[in-house]
XYZ file of C-alpha atoms in Angstrom:
250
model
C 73.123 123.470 96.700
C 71.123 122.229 99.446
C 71.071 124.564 102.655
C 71.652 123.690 106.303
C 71.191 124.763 109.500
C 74.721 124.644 111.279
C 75.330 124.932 114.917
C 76.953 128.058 116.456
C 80.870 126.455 117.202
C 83.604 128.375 115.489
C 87.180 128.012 115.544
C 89.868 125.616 115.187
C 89.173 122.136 117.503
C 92.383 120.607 119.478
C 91.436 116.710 119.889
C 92.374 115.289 123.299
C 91.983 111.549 124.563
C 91.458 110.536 128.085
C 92.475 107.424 128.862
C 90.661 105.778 132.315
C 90.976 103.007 134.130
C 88.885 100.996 136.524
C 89.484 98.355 139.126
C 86.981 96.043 140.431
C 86.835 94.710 144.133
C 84.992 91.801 145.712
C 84.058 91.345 149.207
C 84.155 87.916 151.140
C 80.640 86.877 152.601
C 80.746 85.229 155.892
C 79.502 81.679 155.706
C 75.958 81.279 156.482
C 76.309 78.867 159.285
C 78.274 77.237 161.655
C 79.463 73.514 162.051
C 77.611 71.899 165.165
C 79.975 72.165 168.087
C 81.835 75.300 166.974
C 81.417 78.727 168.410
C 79.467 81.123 166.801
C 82.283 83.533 167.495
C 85.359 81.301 165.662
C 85.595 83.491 162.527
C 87.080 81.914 159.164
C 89.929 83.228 158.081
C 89.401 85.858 155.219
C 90.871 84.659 152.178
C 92.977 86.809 149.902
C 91.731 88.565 147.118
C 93.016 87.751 144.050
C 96.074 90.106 142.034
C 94.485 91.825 139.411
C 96.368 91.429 136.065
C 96.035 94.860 133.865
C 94.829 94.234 130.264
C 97.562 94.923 127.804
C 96.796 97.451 124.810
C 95.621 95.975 121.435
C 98.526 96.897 119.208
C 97.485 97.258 115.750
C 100.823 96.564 113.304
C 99.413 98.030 110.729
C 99.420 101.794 112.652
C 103.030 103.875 112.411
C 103.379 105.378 116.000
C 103.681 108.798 116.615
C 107.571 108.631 117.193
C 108.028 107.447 113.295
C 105.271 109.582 112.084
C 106.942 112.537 113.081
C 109.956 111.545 110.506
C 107.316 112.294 108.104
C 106.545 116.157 109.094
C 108.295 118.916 106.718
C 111.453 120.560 107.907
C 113.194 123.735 107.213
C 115.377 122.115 104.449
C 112.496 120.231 102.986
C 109.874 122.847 102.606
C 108.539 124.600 99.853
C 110.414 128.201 99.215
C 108.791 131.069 101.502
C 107.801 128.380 104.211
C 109.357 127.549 107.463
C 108.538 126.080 110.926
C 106.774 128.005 113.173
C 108.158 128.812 116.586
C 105.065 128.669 117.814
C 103.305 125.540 117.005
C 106.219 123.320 117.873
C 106.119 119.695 116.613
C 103.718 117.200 118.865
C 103.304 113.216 118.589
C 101.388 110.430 120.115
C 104.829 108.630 121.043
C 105.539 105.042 120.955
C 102.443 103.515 121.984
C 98.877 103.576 120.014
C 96.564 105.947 121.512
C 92.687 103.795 122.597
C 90.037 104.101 120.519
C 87.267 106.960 120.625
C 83.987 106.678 120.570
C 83.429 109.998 118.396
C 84.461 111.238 115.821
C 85.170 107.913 114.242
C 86.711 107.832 110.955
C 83.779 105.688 110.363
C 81.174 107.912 111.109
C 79.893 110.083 108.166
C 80.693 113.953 108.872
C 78.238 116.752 107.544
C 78.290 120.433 106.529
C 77.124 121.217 109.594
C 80.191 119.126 111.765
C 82.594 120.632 109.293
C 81.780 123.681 109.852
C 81.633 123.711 113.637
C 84.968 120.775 114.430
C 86.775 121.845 111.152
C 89.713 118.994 110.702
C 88.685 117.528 114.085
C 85.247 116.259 112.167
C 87.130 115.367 108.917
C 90.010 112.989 110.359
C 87.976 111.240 113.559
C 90.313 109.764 115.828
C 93.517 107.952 114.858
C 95.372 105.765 116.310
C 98.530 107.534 116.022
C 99.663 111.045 115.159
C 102.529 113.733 114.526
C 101.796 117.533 114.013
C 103.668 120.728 113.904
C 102.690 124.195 112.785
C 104.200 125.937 109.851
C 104.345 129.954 108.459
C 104.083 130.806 105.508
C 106.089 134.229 103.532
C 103.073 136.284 104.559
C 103.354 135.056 108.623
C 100.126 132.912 107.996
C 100.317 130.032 110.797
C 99.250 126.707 108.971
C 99.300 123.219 110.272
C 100.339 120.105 109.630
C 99.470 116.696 110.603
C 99.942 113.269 109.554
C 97.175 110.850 111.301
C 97.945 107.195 111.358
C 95.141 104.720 111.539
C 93.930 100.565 111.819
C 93.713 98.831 108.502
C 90.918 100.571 105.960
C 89.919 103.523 108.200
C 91.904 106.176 106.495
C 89.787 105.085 103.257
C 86.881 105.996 104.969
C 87.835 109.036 106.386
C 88.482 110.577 102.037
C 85.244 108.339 101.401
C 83.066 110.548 103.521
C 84.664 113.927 102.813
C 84.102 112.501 99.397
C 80.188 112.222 99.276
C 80.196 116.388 100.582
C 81.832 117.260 97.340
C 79.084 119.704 95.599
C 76.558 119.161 98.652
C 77.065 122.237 101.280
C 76.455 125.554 100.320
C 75.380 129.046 101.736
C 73.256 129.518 104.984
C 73.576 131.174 108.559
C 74.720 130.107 111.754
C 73.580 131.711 115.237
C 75.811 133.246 117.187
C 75.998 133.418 120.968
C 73.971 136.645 120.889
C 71.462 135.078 118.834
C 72.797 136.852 115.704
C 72.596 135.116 112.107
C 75.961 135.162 110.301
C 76.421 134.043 106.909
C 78.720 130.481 107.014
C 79.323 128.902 103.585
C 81.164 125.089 103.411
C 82.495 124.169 99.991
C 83.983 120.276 99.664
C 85.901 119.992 96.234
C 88.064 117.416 95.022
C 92.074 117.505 95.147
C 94.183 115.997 92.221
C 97.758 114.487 93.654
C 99.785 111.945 95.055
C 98.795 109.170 96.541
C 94.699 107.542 96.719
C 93.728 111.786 96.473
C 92.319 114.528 98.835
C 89.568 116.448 99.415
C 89.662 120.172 99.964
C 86.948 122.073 102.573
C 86.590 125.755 102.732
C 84.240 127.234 105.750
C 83.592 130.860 104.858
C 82.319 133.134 107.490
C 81.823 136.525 107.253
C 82.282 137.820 111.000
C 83.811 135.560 112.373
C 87.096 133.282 111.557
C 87.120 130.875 108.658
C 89.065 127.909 107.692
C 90.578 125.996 104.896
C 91.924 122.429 104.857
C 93.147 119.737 102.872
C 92.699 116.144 103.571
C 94.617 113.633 101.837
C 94.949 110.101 102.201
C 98.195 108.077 101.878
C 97.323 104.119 101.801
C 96.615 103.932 105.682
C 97.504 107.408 106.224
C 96.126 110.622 106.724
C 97.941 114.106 106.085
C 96.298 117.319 106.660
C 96.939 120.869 106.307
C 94.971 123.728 107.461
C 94.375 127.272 107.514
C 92.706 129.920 109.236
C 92.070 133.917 107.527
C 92.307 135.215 110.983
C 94.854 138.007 109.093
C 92.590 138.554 106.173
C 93.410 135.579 103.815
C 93.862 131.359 103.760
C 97.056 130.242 103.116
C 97.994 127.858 100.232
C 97.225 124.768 101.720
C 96.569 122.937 98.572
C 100.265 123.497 97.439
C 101.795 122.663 100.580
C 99.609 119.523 101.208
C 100.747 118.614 97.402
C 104.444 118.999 98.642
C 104.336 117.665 101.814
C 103.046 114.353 100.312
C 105.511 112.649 98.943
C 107.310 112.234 102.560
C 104.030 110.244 104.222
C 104.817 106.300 103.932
């Protein structure tokens, strides 16, 4: 396996998009003379600026919005047996309207070990257009969540494509902590068999400090993922939810 040097970022990564406008203004010159016979002091009369029409969004038809997406997410009747919401991690969406475009992470861009392993899911899925989430427990009070990632036309295909080329590549090697201390960090990327175009499965071992475990799986122009920390000693069966959950992405 080939060995890499990862950067010292460890926990679970919240994605948030800022959305910022700017307005432009123009100033009149005065005119650079006067007509022969006219008083220097007669001023012209300024003339009004023009209204400034806001752009409207690019809507993309072929993203879901948040508000449908979250028709998708698991509920207490349709879980697996031993699951149920959490009360915690309440259920989240982008709304109506299709969230801008980020520069980074783009589905397009090709994640590493190293990005898995410091921005977890946040590396894997990029930035979607669209999204629904909600957090989940399992029998054993293990907090797990759940999202389903909406995005333009061909990007969620990228997104497995890039997880795809990891599969076999990380391995074992040490990340430095704050206090300068090496810890041992291993990233596995394996395959998932199951519905839909498939899924990849990444596993970040650490051995001080908090790991994680996620599936990725894409469903045509969709993306679902479910992940795990072993903050309470072990990962949670992600693969088997992911496998159930499924089925309910369109």
């Amino acid at each position: 396996m080939d060995t890499f040097r990862f950067s010292a970022v460890a926990g679970a990564v919240c994605v948030a998009v800022i959305c910022a406008g700017c307005s432009s203004q123009s100033a009149e010159q005065p005119a650079a003379g006067t007509p022969a016979g006219r008083s220097a002091a007669a001023a012209s009369p300024a003339a009004s600026p023009s209204p400034v029409t806001p752009a409207t969004p690019t809507v993309d038809p072929n993203v879901v919005p948040g508000s449908v997406l979250k028709t998708y997410l698991p509920t207490n009747s349709t879980l697996p047996t031993g699951w149920k919401l959490s009360s915690v991690f309440t259920e989240a969406d982008s709304g109506p309207t299709q969230m801008p475009r980020s520069a980074a992470p783009s589905p397009t861009m090709l994640s590493d070990c190293d990005q898995l392993a410091g921005h977890g899911t946040g590396a894997a899925v990029g930035s979607p257009a669209a999204y629904a989430s909600v957090g989940v427990v399992d029998s054993s009070s293990h907090e797990v969540g759940v999202a389903v990632n909406s995005y333009p036309a061909g990007d969620a295909a990228r997104v497995l494509s890039r997880l795809k080329v990891l599969e076999g590549v990380c391995g074992s090697t040490y990340e430095q902590s704050s206090s300068g201390q090496l810890s041992p960090v291993t990233v596995t990327v394996s395959a998932v068999d199951g519905p839909a175009e498939g899924g990849v499965l990444v596993k970040v071992d650490r051995t001080i400090y908090v790991g994680q475990k996620f599936v990725v799986m894409q469903i045509g122009d969709r993306v679902l993922s479910v992940s795990s920390d072993n903050k309470y000693g072990k990962f949670a069966d992600v693969v088997a939810l992911a496998k159930a959950i499924a089925p309910r992405v369109k």
